[in-house]
Each structure stands twice: as C-alpha cells, then as structure tokens.
Short mmCIF file of C-alpha atoms and ligand atoms in Angstrom, two decimals:
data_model
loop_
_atom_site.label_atom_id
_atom_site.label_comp_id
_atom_site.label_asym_id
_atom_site.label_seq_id
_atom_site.Cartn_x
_atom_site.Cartn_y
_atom_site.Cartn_z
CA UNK A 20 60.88 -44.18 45.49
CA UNK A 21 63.80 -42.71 43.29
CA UNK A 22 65.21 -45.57 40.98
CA UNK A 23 69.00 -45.33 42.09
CA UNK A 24 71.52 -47.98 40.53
CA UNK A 25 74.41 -47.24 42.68
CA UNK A 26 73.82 -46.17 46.19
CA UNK A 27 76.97 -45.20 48.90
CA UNK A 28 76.26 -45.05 52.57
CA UNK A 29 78.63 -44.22 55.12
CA UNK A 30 81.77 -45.03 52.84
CA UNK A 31 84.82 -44.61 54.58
CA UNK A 32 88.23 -45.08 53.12
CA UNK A 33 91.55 -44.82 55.54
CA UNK A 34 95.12 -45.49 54.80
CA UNK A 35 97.73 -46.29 57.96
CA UNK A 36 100.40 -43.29 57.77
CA UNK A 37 103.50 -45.57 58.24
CA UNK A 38 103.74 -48.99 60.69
CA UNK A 39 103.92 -49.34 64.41
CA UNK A 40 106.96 -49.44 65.93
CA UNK A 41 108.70 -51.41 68.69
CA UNK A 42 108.06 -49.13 71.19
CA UNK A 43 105.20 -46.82 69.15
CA UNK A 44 102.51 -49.24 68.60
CA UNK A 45 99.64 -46.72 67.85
CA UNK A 46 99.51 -46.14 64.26
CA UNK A 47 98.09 -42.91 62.49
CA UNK A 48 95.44 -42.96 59.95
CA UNK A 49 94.53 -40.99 56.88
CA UNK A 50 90.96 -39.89 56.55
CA UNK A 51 90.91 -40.20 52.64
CA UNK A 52 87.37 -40.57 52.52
CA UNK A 53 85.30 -39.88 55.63
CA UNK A 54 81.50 -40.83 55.60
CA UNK A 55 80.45 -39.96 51.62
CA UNK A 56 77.14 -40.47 50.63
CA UNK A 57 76.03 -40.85 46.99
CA UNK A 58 73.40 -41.74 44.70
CA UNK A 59 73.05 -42.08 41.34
CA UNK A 60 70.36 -42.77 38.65
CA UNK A 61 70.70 -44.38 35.15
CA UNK A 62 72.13 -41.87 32.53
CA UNK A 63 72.95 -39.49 35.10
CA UNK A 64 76.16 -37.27 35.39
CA UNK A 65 77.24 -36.22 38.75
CA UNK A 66 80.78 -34.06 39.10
CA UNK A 67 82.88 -34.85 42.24
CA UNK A 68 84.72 -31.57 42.80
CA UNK A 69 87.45 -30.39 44.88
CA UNK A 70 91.06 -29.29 45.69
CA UNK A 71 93.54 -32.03 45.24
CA UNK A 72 93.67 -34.35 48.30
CA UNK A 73 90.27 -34.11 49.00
CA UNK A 74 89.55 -37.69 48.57
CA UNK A 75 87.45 -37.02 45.16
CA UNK A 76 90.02 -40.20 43.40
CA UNK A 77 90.10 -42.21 46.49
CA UNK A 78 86.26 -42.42 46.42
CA UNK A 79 86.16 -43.35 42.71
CA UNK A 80 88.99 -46.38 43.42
CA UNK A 81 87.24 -47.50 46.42
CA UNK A 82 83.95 -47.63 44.08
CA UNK A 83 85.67 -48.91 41.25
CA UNK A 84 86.63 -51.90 43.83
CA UNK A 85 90.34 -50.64 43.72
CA UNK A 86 90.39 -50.02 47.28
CA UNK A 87 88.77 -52.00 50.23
CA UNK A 88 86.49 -49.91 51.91
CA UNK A 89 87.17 -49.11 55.82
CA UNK A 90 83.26 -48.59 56.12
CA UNK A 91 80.22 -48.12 54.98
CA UNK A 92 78.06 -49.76 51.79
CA UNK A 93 78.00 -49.84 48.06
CA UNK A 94 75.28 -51.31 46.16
CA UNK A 95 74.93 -51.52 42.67
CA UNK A 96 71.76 -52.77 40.91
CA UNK A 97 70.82 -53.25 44.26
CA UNK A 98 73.43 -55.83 45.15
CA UNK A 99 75.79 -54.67 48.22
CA UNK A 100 78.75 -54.39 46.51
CA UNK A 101 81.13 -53.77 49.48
CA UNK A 102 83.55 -56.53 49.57
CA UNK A 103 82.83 -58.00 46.76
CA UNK A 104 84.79 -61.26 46.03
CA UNK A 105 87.27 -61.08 43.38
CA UNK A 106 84.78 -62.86 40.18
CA UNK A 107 81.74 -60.67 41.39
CA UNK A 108 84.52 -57.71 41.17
CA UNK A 109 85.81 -59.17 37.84
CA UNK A 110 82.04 -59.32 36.20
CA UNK A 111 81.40 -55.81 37.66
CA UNK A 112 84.45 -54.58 35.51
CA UNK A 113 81.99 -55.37 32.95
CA UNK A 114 79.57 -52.84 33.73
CA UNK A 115 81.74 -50.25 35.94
CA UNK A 116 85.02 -48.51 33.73
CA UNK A 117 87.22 -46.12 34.63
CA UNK A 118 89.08 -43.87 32.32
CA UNK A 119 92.31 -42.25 34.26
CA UNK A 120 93.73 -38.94 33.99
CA UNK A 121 96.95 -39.23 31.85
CA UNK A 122 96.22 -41.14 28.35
CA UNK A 123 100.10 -41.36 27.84
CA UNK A 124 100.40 -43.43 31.13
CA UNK A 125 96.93 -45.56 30.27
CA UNK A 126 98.28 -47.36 26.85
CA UNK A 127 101.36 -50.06 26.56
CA UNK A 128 103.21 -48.31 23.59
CA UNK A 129 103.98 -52.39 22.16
CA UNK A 130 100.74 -52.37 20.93
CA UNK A 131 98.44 -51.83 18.38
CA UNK A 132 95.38 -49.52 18.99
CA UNK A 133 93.12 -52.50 18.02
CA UNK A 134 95.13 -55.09 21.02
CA UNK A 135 94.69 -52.40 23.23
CA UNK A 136 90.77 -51.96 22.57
CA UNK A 137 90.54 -55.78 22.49
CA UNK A 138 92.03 -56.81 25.38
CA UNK A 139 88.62 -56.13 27.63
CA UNK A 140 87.12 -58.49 25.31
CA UNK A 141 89.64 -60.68 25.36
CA UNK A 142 90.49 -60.31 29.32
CA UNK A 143 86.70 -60.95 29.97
CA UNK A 144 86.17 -63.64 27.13
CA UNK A 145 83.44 -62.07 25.51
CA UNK A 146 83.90 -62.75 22.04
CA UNK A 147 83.68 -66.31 20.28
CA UNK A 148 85.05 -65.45 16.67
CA UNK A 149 87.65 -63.29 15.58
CA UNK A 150 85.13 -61.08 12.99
CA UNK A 151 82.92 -60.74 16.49
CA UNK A 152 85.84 -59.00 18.17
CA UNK A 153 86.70 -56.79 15.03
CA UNK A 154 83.47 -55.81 14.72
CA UNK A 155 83.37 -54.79 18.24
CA UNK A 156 86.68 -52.87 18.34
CA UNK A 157 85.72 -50.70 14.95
CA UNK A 158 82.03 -49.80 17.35
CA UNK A 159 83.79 -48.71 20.31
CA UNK A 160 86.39 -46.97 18.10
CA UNK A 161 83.70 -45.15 15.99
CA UNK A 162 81.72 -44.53 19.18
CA UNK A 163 84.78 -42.77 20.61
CA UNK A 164 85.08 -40.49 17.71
CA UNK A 165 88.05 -42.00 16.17
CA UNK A 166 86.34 -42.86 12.48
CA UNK A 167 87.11 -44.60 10.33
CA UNK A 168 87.95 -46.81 12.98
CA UNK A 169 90.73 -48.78 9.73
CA UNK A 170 92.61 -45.77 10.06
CA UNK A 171 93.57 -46.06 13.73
CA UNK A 172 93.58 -50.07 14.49
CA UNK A 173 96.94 -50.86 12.87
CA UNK A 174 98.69 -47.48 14.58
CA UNK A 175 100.63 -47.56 17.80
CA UNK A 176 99.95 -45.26 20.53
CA UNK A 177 102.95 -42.76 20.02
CA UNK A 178 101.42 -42.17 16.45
CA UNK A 179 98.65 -40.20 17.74
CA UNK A 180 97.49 -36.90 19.43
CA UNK A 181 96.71 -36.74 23.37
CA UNK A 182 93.03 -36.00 22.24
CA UNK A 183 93.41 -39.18 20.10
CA UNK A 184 94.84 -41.42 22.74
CA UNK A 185 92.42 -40.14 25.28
CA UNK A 186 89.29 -41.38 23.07
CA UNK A 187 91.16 -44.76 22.49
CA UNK A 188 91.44 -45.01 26.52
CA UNK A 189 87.30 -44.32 25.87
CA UNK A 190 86.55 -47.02 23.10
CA UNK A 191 88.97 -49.56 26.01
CA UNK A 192 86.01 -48.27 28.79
CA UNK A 193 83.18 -48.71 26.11
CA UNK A 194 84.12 -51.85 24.37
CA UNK A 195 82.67 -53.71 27.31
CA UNK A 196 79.48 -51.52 27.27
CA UNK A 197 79.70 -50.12 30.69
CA UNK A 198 76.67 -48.69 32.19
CA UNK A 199 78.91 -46.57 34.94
CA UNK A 200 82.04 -44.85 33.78
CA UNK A 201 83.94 -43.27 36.48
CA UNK A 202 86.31 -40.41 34.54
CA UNK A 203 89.21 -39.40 37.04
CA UNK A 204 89.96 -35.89 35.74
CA UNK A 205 89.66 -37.20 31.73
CA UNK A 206 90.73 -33.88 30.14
CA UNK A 207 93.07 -31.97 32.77
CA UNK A 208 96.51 -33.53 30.67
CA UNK A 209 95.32 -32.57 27.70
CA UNK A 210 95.90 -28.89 25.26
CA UNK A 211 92.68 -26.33 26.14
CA UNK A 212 91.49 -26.95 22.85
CA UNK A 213 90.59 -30.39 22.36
CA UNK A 214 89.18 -30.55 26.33
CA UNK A 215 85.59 -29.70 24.82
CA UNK A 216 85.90 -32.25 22.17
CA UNK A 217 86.24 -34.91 24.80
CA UNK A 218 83.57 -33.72 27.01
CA UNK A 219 81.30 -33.61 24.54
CA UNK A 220 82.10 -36.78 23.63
CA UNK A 221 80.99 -37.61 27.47
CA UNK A 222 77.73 -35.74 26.53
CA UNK A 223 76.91 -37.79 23.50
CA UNK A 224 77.66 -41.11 25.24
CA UNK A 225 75.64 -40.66 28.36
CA UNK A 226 73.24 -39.67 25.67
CA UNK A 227 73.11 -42.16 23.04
CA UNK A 228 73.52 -45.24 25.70
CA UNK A 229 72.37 -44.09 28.59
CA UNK A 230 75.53 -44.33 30.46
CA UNK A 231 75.78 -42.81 34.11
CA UNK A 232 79.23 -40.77 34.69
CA UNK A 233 81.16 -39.83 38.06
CA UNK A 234 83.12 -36.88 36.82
CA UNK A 235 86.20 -36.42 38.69
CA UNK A 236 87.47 -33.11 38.26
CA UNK A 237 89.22 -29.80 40.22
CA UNK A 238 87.35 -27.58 37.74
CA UNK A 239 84.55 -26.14 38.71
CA UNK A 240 84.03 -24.21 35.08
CA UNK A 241 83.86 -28.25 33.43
CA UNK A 242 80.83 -29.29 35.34
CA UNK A 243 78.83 -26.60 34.41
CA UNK A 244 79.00 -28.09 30.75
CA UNK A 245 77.14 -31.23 31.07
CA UNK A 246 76.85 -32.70 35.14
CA UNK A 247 73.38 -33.29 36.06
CA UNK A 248 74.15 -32.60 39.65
CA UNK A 249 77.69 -31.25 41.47
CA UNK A 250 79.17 -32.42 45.01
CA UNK A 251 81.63 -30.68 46.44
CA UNK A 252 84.29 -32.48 48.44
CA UNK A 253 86.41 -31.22 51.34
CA UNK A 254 88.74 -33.34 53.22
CA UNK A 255 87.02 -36.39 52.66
CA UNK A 256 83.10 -35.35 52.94
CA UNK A 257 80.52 -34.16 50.82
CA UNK A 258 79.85 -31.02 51.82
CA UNK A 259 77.66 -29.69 49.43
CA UNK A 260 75.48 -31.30 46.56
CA UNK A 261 72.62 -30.36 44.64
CA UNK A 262 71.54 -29.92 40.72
CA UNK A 263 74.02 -28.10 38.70
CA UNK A 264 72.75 -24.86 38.04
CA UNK A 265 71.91 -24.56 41.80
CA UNK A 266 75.40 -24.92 42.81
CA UNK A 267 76.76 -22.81 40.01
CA UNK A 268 74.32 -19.93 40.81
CA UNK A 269 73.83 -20.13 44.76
CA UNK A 270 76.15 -21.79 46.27
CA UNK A 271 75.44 -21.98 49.89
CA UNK A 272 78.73 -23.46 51.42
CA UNK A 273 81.49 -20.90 51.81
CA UNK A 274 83.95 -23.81 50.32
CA UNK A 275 81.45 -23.92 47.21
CA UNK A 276 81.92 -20.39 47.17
CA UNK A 277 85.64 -19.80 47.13
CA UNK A 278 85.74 -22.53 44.08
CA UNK A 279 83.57 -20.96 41.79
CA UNK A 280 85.05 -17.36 42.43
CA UNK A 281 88.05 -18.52 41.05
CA UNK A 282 86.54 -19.73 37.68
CA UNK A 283 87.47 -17.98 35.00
CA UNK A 284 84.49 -15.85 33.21
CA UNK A 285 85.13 -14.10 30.18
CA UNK A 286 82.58 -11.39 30.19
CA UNK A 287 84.18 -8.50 33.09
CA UNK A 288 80.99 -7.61 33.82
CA UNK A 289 79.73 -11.22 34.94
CA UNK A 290 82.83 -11.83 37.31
CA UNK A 291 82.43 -12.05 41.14
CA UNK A 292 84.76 -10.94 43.83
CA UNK A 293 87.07 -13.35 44.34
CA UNK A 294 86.82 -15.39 47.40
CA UNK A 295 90.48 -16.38 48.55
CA UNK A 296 90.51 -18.94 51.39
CA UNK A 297 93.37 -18.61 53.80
CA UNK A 298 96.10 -21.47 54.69
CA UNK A 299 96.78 -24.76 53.74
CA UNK A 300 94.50 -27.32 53.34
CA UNK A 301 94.11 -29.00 56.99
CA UNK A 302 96.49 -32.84 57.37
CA UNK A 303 94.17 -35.22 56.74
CA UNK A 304 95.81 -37.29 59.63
CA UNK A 305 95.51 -34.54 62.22
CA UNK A 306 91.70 -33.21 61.65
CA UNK A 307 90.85 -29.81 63.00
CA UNK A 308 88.18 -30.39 65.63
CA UNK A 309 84.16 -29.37 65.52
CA UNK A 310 83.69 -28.70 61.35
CA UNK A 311 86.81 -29.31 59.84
CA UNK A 312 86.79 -26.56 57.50
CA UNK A 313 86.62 -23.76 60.39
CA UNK A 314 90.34 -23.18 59.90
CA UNK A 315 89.50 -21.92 56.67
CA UNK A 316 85.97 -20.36 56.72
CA UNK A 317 85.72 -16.90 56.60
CA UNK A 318 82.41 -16.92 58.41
CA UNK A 319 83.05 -19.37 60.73
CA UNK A 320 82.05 -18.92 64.73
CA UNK A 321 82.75 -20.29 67.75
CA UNK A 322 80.64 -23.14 67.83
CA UNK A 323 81.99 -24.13 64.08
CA UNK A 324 85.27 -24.99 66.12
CA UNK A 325 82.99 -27.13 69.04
CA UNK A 326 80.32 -28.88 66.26
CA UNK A 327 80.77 -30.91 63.75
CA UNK A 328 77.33 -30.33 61.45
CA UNK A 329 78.37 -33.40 59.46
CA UNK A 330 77.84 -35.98 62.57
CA UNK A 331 74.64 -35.33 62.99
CA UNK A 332 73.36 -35.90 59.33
CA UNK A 333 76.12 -35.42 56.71
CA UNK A 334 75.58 -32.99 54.12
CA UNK A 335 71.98 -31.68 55.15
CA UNK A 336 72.94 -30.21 58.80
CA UNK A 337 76.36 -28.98 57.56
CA UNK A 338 74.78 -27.14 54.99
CA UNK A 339 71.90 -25.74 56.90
CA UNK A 340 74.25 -24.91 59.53
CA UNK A 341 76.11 -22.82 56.38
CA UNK A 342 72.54 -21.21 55.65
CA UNK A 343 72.32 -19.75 59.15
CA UNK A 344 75.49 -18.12 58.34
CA UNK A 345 74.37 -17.13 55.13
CA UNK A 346 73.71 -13.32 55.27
CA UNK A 347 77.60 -13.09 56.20
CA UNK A 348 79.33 -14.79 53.30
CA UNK A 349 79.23 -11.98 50.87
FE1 SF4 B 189 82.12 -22.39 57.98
FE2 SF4 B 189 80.94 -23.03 60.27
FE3 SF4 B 189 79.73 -23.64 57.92
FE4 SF4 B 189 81.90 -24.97 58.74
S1 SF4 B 189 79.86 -24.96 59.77
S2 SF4 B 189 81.53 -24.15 56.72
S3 SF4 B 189 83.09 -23.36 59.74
S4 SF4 B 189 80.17 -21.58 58.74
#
C-alpha cells in the first residue's frame, strides 16, 4: 500500500453564476473543479498545470480549506478533511501553507519583515518567550535564503527586491513548519532572473525538511526543474498525470501535447512542431458534451463528441481513450 498523506477523491468545486430571479429561478453553475483526483506522498512535488481558468487555483483553495467543497473527499494524515470545522481548519494551517502569486499583494507595507514572519507564531500562539519567537523568525528567515536574517528583520517590505519579498512570503509559510506547501504560481510576478533562485529554493526545502509541494503553475518549462510527477488540468479535470520525465518526453494527451510545444527550447535542433490548438477555451458554465476538450482536439472523432472517457474512470479511460488515437497526433 503506497503511504499517501493527502488523498482527493471526487473533489468537486462549483460557484453559482449570478442569483435566481423572480421569474428565473434556475441558477447556472461554474464547473471550477470537476471530479480531481490526487495523491500525494511525504516530500513529494507534484505540478498542477494548465491554461488559466482551468481550475488549477480553485483546487489548491478548496484544499487549502479556502473554499467549501461541492463534492468529493480530502484526507490528510488520514483524517477526512472535507468540512473541516473552523479549529481543525485553524490547526491544519499549521501544517498546510500557501504562498500566493504576487509578493507585493502578500505583505502589509506597516510592517516590519520580522511582524510579518511572526505573526503565524503569534496568530497560532506558538511561542512562550519573546527570545523563542526571535529565534524562530531569524530560522525561517535564514531557511528562506534571506541571511543574515539581522539584516532584513528591522526593514519594511518596500525596502526590498520582488525576489526578496517573495522568500519573506516563504520564511511566513515555513515559520510554522508546514509539511504541505501549496505554491500558487510563486515565481510568474517576478524578473526571469531570480525565478530559478526561488525554485531552487523549493528544491532545497522539500529537500532538507521533507516538505511535500503542489506547484501551481501555467509553465510547463518550470516543472521540468524539480516536480516529481506533472498533472495536467483542463476545464476542471485531470486529464493527464504521470512522473515528470514521462510527461515531458511522451505526452500522450493531445492537451499535454499542445503545452509543451509551446515551451521554449533553446537548442533549434531540439524544438518540436508547434502544436496550436484552435478556439477559445470552452465556458465553464456551458460544457461541450461527450469529452469536453473535443472542441479543441485535433484528433478528435465522432464518438469524442458522444463519450465522455472521464465518467467512466477519470484520468485512466480518458487517457487510454487518447492512446487509441495515438498514431494520429503527430
Ligand atoms: Fe481528443 Fe477524443 Fe482524446 Fe478527448 S477523448 S482528448 S476529444 S481524442
């Protein structure tokens, strides 16, 4: 039996789209997240990918506790998680971080760098004396990269670099010690060149403590650097996962296809034909019928617009349904 600490079945996340009306009392929903399944071992990286609006930040709110799930099951450390009350929620904060997107938007500019590390601790009430929680903010600090940790404590958040702020958003996440960080798109607001300073940073972390990490991320190319495993979301499903270097070599679904053609390689030589997919991304209030991404797929065939693969066992017969196809998708 494979030692999973978090396990998803079945999640489903919908929003209403607007509120019934006097005379219109049927009220649309948003498929945000549709039926994802996930696992996840200790110290293990897994990167969500996917165009925007696929549901890849949904999923990490509604597992963060953010957002009440519609359906389906979350347990962590083998507890069902799903509707967890709001202390088990608040002692799960303990153990399950998120770091967002935009640093900027993540810090309150009134204070220090050292408040802003300590309120976890202080939030939580996890420190008794005032050298404990010092001590504690220099770690997480240090652990984050930003060393010595004297030189940044006293500073305010406009007196530092968006790679700076981004690994004091970290040291906030790893001041609790976490063993889950959920990283919604962590480098995509910040300049080219200090991206693989941060995800290395990742690296070292999952590393050094054995933290897991949900990658959340549009980027195909930033996976490949240090995710364990890759799943590949489209309108609110998994529809492809596997190890890393499987993905990134054979990618089976057409979807998983047209992303990586469009990742940048520097060598001419190595770059594939580029694999453009046609229209928009379908509403996710209005889904196309049979598999939802037949609008789309270049090799799709009549029964793609009847069947939906992902009904019948998500991921697996979706996929295999992709490898009969597979001698078409060039
Ligand atoms: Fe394309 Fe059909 Fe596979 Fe869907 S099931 S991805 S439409 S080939």
């Amino acid at each position: 039996m494979q030692d999973y600490f978090l396990e998803v079945q079945g999640l489903k996340k919908y929003f209403q789209a607007g509120r019934p009306g006097l005379f219109n009392r049927s009220v649309e929903q948003i498929h945000a997240v549709d039926g994802v399944d996930l696992q996840l071992k200790r110290g293990e990286v897994v990167a969500m990918v996917g165009e925007s609006g696929c549901g890849k930040s949904t999923l990490a709110l509604t597992l963060m506790g953010l957002e009440e799930p519609t359906a389906g099951k979350i347990a962590f450390e083998s507890k069902d998680i799903t509707h967890a009350g709001e202390h088990a929620r608040k002692l799960l904060r303990q153990k399950i971080q998120m770091i967002f997107q935009d640093p900027y938007e993540s810090l309150n500019p009134t204070q220090t760098i050292e408040e802003i590390v300590a309120e976890p601790l202080d939030v939580h009430g996890l420190t008794h004396s005032k050298a404990e929680r010092e001590a504690k903010v220099v770690k997480a600090l240090e652990d984050a990269g930003l060393k010595p940790a004297a030189s940044y404590m006293y500073r305010f958040p406009h007196q530092l670099s968006g790679g700076q702020r981004q690994r004091v958003v970290i040291a906030g996440a790893l001041v609790l010690e976490p063993l889950l960080l959920i990283a919604d798109e962590p480098v995509s607001m910040l300049d080219v060149s200090i991206r693989a300073e941060i995800l290395n940073l990742l690296a070292d972390l999952r590393r050094t403590r054995q933290i897991s990490i949900i990658l959340i991320t549009h980027d195909l190319g930033t996976c490949g650097y240090f995710a364990d495993r890759i799943a590949v979301m489209y309108l609110g499903r998994i529809v492809e996962i596997g190890p890393t270097h499987e993905i990134l070599s054979n990618p089976r679904h057409p979807y998983t296809k047209a992303l990586l053609s469009v990742v940048p390689v520097p060598n001419p030589r190595l770059r594939k034909q580029r694999f453009i997919l046609q229209g928009e991304t379908p509403n996710p209030i209005n889904l196309p019928g049979g598999c939802r991404f037949h609008p789309r797929c270049p090799v799709a065939v009549v029964q793609c617009k009847l069947t939906d693969p992902a009904y019948v066992t998500v991921g697996q017969a979706h996929r295999a349904a992709c490898l009969l196809l597979d001698s078409n998708i060039s």
